[in-house]
Short mmCIF file of C-alpha atoms in Angstrom, two decimals:
data_model
loop_
_atom_site.label_atom_id
_atom_site.label_comp_id
_atom_site.label_asym_id
_atom_site.label_seq_id
_atom_site.Cartn_x
_atom_site.Cartn_y
_atom_site.Cartn_z
CA MET W 30 -0.47 7.93 8.83
CA GLY W 31 -1.65 5.79 11.56
CA GLN W 32 0.35 4.50 14.63
CA VAL W 33 0.15 1.18 16.54
CA LEU W 34 1.61 0.22 19.70
CA ILE W 35 1.98 -3.32 20.21
CA ARG W 36 2.68 -4.69 23.85
CA ASN W 37 4.01 -7.71 25.35
CA LEU W 38 6.05 -9.03 22.32
CA ASP W 39 8.08 -12.23 23.58
CA ASP W 40 11.84 -11.59 23.71
CA GLU W 41 12.65 -14.38 20.89
CA THR W 42 10.10 -12.73 18.42
CA LEU W 43 11.55 -9.14 18.96
CA ALA W 44 15.16 -10.50 18.72
CA ALA W 45 14.39 -12.30 15.23
CA TYR W 46 13.14 -8.97 14.04
CA ARG W 47 16.07 -7.13 15.33
CA GLU W 48 18.36 -9.74 13.63
CA ALA W 49 16.47 -9.21 10.26
CA ALA W 50 16.49 -5.41 10.45
CA GLN W 51 20.13 -5.48 10.88
CA HIS W 52 20.64 -8.00 8.02
CA HIS W 53 18.56 -5.77 5.74
CA GLU W 54 20.41 -2.84 7.02
CA ARG W 55 17.39 -0.81 8.59
CA SER W 56 15.99 -0.03 11.79
CA LEU W 57 13.79 -2.31 13.57
CA GLU W 58 10.70 0.12 13.07
CA ALA W 59 11.43 0.10 9.27
CA GLU W 60 11.65 -3.47 9.50
CA LEU W 61 8.35 -4.19 11.08
CA ARG W 62 6.83 -1.77 8.79
CA HIS W 63 8.16 -3.71 5.80
CA VAL W 64 6.90 -6.99 7.08
CA LEU W 65 3.28 -5.38 8.00
CA LYS W 66 3.07 -3.98 4.40
CA THR W 67 4.28 -7.17 2.77
CA PHE W 68 2.08 -9.47 4.47
CA ARG W 69 -1.01 -7.47 5.05
CA PRO W 70 -4.25 -9.46 4.42
CA LEU W 71 -6.23 -9.00 1.26
CA THR W 72 -9.24 -6.97 1.33
CA ALA W 73 -12.45 -8.34 0.16
CA VAL W 74 -12.06 -6.43 -3.18
CA ALA W 75 -8.34 -7.74 -3.75
CA ARG W 76 -9.29 -11.16 -2.83
CA ALA W 77 -12.20 -10.98 -5.43
CA ASP W 78 -9.88 -9.77 -7.96
CA ALA W 79 -7.35 -12.38 -7.35
CA ILE W 80 -9.86 -15.04 -7.69
CA ASP W 81 -11.02 -13.45 -11.18
CA ARG W 82 -7.22 -13.36 -12.25
CA LEU W 83 -6.78 -17.02 -11.34
CA ALA W 84 -9.86 -18.03 -12.92
CA ALA W 85 -8.66 -16.19 -16.12
CA ILE W 86 -5.22 -18.11 -16.11
CA ARG W 87 -7.06 -21.44 -15.70
CA ALA W 88 -9.41 -20.51 -18.86
CA MET W 89 -6.32 -19.91 -21.07
CA THR W 90 -5.73 -23.88 -20.81
CA PRO W 91 -9.21 -25.24 -20.89
CA ASP W 92 -8.25 -28.68 -22.23
CA VAL W 93 -5.26 -29.24 -19.85
CA GLU W 94 -5.68 -31.36 -16.63
CA GLN W 95 -4.59 -29.30 -13.82
CA THR W 96 -2.41 -31.03 -11.03
CA PRO W 97 -3.57 -30.66 -7.52
CA ALA W 98 -1.04 -28.86 -5.35
CA GLU W 99 -0.93 -31.68 -2.75
CA VAL W 100 -0.04 -34.23 -5.61
CA ILE W 101 2.89 -31.97 -6.56
CA ILE W 102 4.07 -31.66 -2.95
CA ARG W 103 4.07 -35.27 -2.25
CA GLU W 104 5.87 -35.91 -5.38
CA LEU W 105 8.60 -33.38 -4.26
CA ARG W 106 8.54 -34.78 -0.65
CA ASP W 107 9.10 -38.35 -1.76
CA ALA W 108 12.00 -37.69 -4.30
#
């Protein structure tokens, strides 16, 4: 396994992660490891796989008009 050293984190960011770690009952290092793993960027292969899966889902309802996300967001915001 690799290691990373991150320098010059601002105090607010570090405090927020310390608080989150305490809330989740784990060490700061474990909290940061969890966040990095959970929110890691998709690789090119994973991105292509996700696009293929989404296309397959859309193909299940070819005759149903899809509502754009911005329309749904506007409706929720204005409600």
